[in-house]
Amino acid sequence: MGKKPTSVIIALTGPKHCGKTETGKALADLSGGTFLDLDTVAEELSGISPRELYKKGRDLFQEAETGAVSEVLRRASEDPGLYIIAAGGGIIDNRRAFETLKQSAVLVYLDIIEETAWKRIEAASSGGLPAFLEGAENPKQAHGELHRRRSGLYKNHAEITLSAENKDPAGISAEIWDIIKVRYL
Ligand SMILES: Nc1ncnc2c1ncn2[C@@H]1O[C@H](COP(=O)(O)OP(=O)(O)O)[C@@H](O)[C@H]1O
Ligand SMILES: O=C(O)C1=C[C@@H](OP(=O)(O)O)[C@@H](O)[C@H](O)C1
Ligand SMILES: [Mg+2]
């Protein structure tokens, strides 16, 4: 009897706006893998957008995020193949979700400097600041502290670290794919 095939799960991690979602889509196009964004899956499961969920309370958001990780792993187990997962920038602060993801996925950390992330947040700020910065006395400073702390943790946990600075998502995904092909497939 042959061994049951198992999925290869690649999870893109890093702080908000390092490009996890865009790079994940590009990597799925390049590799033929299935793309799943944890924020999208959390919204599918809860019926509420991550932003609205976060506004109702961080605990509620994290519960939905943990549910999304379980759901993604369930799908990957039922239908073996290559999966590209984009995590949310705050998953490192959701211990249960992060540990569960780490047990099953190859963690890739996309590294950008805080100034780049902040510029992207400002560029998108017509819809308001991200929920986790709303109410901060100095949002730029609060963002910088969060970005630096989370970046250090993501880097420590990742199997692959890549600079995502001054590169487009297609270029970053090509670099990731070159490593994945050799090491994990
Ligand atoms: N490599 C990149 N270069 C320039 N802009 C990018 C890049 N990746 C993402 N962006 C832009 O940054 C913003 C956040 O991207 P997104 O992929 O949603 O990041 P994340 O999922 O990490 O929060 C979007 O406006 C997106 O178009
Ligand atoms: O940094 C964070 O705390 C969050 C980042 C968001 O995802 P992206 O990093 O994909 O924007 C989303 O999960 C939620 O708003 C919380
Ligand atoms: Mg995203």
Coordinates of C-alpha atoms and ligand atoms in Angstrom, one line a residue:
M1 CA 0.0 0.0 0.0
G2 CA 1.3 3.5 -0.9
K3 CA 1.8 6.2 1.6
K4 CA -1.1 8.7 1.8
P5 CA 0.0 11.9 0.1
T6 CA 0.2 14.9 2.4
S7 CA 0.0 18.6 1.6
V8 CA 2.9 21.0 1.5
I9 CA 1.7 24.2 3.2
I10 CA 3.7 27.4 2.7
A11 CA 2.6 30.3 5.1
L12 CA 3.6 33.8 4.4
T13 CA 4.1 35.8 7.6
G14 CA 5.2 39.2 8.6
P15 CA 3.8 42.5 10.0
K16 CA 0.9 44.4 8.4
H17 CA 1.4 45.4 4.7
C18 CA 4.7 43.6 4.1
G19 CA 2.8 42.1 1.1
K20 CA 1.6 38.6 2.4
T21 CA -1.7 38.7 0.5
E22 CA -0.3 40.1 -2.8
T23 CA 2.8 37.9 -2.8
G24 CA 0.7 34.9 -1.8
K25 CA -1.5 35.3 -4.8
A26 CA 1.5 35.7 -7.1
L27 CA 3.1 32.6 -5.6
A28 CA 0.0 30.6 -6.1
D29 CA -0.1 31.7 -9.8
L30 CA 3.5 30.7 -10.2
S31 CA 3.4 27.4 -8.4
G32 CA -0.1 26.2 -9.3
G33 CA -0.8 26.0 -5.5
T34 CA -4.1 26.8 -3.8
F35 CA -4.1 30.3 -2.3
L36 CA -6.0 30.9 1.0
D37 CA -5.9 34.1 3.0
L38 CA -6.6 33.6 6.7
D39 CA -8.4 36.9 6.9
T40 CA -10.7 35.8 4.1
V41 CA -11.4 32.4 5.6
A42 CA -12.1 34.0 8.9
E43 CA -14.6 36.3 7.2
E44 CA -16.2 33.3 5.4
L45 CA -16.6 31.5 8.7
S46 CA -17.8 34.4 10.8
G47 CA -19.7 36.4 8.2
I48 CA -18.0 39.5 9.5
S49 CA -15.0 41.4 8.0
P50 CA -11.7 41.2 10.0
R51 CA -11.9 44.9 10.6
E52 CA -15.4 44.8 12.0
L53 CA -14.5 41.8 14.1
Y54 CA -11.5 43.5 15.5
K55 CA -13.6 46.5 16.4
K56 CA -15.9 44.3 18.4
G57 CA -12.9 43.0 20.3
R58 CA -9.4 41.6 19.8
D59 CA -10.5 38.3 21.4
L60 CA -13.3 37.8 18.9
F61 CA -11.0 38.5 16.0
Q62 CA -8.4 36.1 17.4
E63 CA -11.0 33.4 17.9
A64 CA -12.0 33.7 14.3
E65 CA -8.4 33.7 13.2
T66 CA -7.8 30.5 15.2
G67 CA -10.9 29.0 13.5
A68 CA -9.5 30.0 10.1
V69 CA -6.2 28.2 10.8
S70 CA -8.1 25.0 11.7
E71 CA -10.3 25.3 8.6
V72 CA -7.3 25.8 6.3
L73 CA -5.5 22.8 7.8
R74 CA -8.7 20.7 7.5
R75 CA -9.0 21.5 3.8
A76 CA -5.3 20.8 3.2
S77 CA -5.6 17.4 4.9
E78 CA -8.8 16.5 3.0
D79 CA -7.4 17.5 -0.4
P80 CA -3.6 17.0 -0.5
G81 CA -1.6 19.4 -2.6
L82 CA 0.4 22.6 -2.4
Y83 CA -1.2 25.3 -0.4
I84 CA -0.1 29.0 -0.1
I85 CA -1.4 30.7 3.0
A86 CA -1.3 34.4 3.7
A87 CA -1.5 35.0 7.4
G88 CA -2.7 38.2 9.1
G89 CA 0.0 40.5 10.5
G90 CA -1.1 39.9 14.0
I91 CA -1.1 36.1 14.1
I92 CA 2.2 36.1 16.1
D93 CA 0.1 37.6 19.0
N94 CA -2.4 34.8 18.8
R95 CA -0.5 32.0 20.3
R96 CA -2.9 29.2 19.6
A97 CA -3.4 30.1 16.0
F98 CA 0.3 30.7 15.4
E99 CA 1.5 27.5 17.1
T100 CA -1.0 25.4 15.2
L101 CA 0.0 27.0 11.9
K102 CA 3.7 26.6 12.7
Q103 CA 3.3 22.8 13.3
S104 CA 2.0 22.2 9.8
A105 CA 3.4 24.9 7.6
V106 CA 6.7 26.1 6.3
L107 CA 6.9 29.7 7.6
V108 CA 8.2 32.4 5.3
Y109 CA 8.8 35.8 6.7
L110 CA 8.6 38.8 4.4
D111 CA 10.9 41.5 5.8
I112 CA 10.2 45.2 5.2
I113 CA 11.3 48.3 7.1
E114 CA 8.7 50.1 9.3
E115 CA 8.8 53.2 7.0
T116 CA 7.7 51.2 4.0
A117 CA 4.9 49.6 6.0
W118 CA 3.8 52.9 7.4
K119 CA 3.7 54.5 3.9
R120 CA 1.4 51.7 2.7
I121 CA -0.8 52.1 5.7
E122 CA -1.1 55.9 5.0
A123 CA -1.8 55.2 1.4
A124 CA -4.7 53.0 2.3
S125 CA -5.9 55.3 5.1
S126 CA -8.9 56.7 3.3
G127 CA -10.7 53.7 4.8
G128 CA -9.4 54.7 8.3
L129 CA -6.4 53.4 10.2
P130 CA -6.2 49.7 10.8
A131 CA -8.4 48.7 13.7
F132 CA -5.5 47.9 16.0
L133 CA -4.1 51.4 15.7
E134 CA -7.4 53.3 16.1
G135 CA -7.4 55.2 19.3
A136 CA -3.6 55.2 19.7
E137 CA -2.4 58.6 20.9
N138 CA 0.4 58.5 18.3
P139 CA -0.5 56.0 15.7
K140 CA 2.8 56.3 13.8
Q141 CA 4.8 55.6 17.0
A142 CA 2.5 52.8 18.0
H143 CA 2.8 51.2 14.6
G144 CA 6.6 51.5 14.7
E145 CA 6.8 49.7 18.1
L146 CA 4.4 47.0 16.9
H147 CA 6.2 46.5 13.6
R148 CA 9.6 46.2 15.3
R149 CA 8.5 43.7 17.9
R150 CA 6.5 41.6 15.6
S151 CA 9.2 41.6 12.9
G152 CA 11.7 40.2 15.3
L153 CA 9.4 37.4 16.4
Y154 CA 8.4 36.5 12.9
K155 CA 12.1 36.3 11.9
N156 CA 12.9 34.0 14.8
H157 CA 10.2 31.6 13.9
A158 CA 10.6 31.5 10.1
E159 CA 12.3 28.8 8.1
I160 CA 12.8 31.3 5.2
T161 CA 13.4 35.0 5.5
L162 CA 13.3 37.2 2.5
S163 CA 13.7 40.9 2.0
A164 CA 10.5 42.2 0.4
E165 CA 11.8 45.7 0.0
N166 CA 11.9 47.4 -3.5
K167 CA 10.6 44.2 -5.3
D168 CA 7.2 43.5 -6.8
P169 CA 5.1 40.6 -5.6
A170 CA 6.0 38.6 -8.8
G171 CA 9.7 39.0 -8.0
I172 CA 9.4 38.1 -4.4
S173 CA 7.2 35.0 -5.2
A174 CA 9.8 33.9 -7.8
E175 CA 12.5 34.0 -5.0
I176 CA 10.3 32.0 -2.6
W177 CA 9.4 29.4 -5.3
D178 CA 13.1 28.8 -6.1
I179 CA 13.7 27.9 -2.5
I180 CA 10.5 25.9 -2.0
K181 CA 11.1 23.8 -5.1
V182 CA 14.6 22.7 -4.0
R183 CA 13.9 22.2 -0.2
Y184 CA 10.3 21.1 0.2
L185 CA 8.9 19.4 -3.0
Ligands
LIG1 N1 6.0 44.1 -3.2 C1 5.2 45.1 -3.1 N2 5.7 46.3 -3.6 C2 4.9 47.4 -3.5 N3 3.6 47.5 -2.9 C3 3.2 46.3 -2.4 C4 3.9 45.1 -2.5 N4 3.2 44.1 -1.9 C5 2.1 44.7 -1.5 N5 2.0 46.0 -1.8 C6 0.9 46.9 -1.5 O1 0.9 47.1 -0.1 C7 -0.4 47.0 0.4 C8 -0.6 45.8 1.3 O2 -0.4 44.6 0.6 P1 -0.9 43.2 1.2 O3 -0.4 42.2 0.2 O4 -2.3 43.3 1.4 O5 -0.1 43.1 2.5 P2 -0.4 42.3 3.8 O6 -1.3 41.1 3.4 O7 1.0 41.8 4.3 O8 -1.0 43.2 4.8 C9 -1.3 46.9 -0.8 O9 -1.7 48.2 -1.2 C10 -0.4 46.3 -1.9 O10 -0.8 46.7 -3.2
LIG2 O1 -1.5 43.4 12.1 C1 -2.6 43.1 12.5 O2 -2.8 43.0 13.8 C2 -3.7 42.7 11.6 C3 -3.4 42.5 10.2 C4 -4.4 42.3 9.2 O3 -3.9 41.4 8.2 P1 -2.8 41.9 7.1 O4 -1.4 41.8 7.8 O5 -2.9 40.9 6.0 O6 -3.1 43.3 6.7 C5 -5.6 41.6 9.8 O7 -5.4 40.2 10.1 C6 -6.1 42.3 11.0 O8 -6.6 43.5 10.7 C7 -5.0 42.4 12.1
MG3 MG -3.1 40.4 4.1

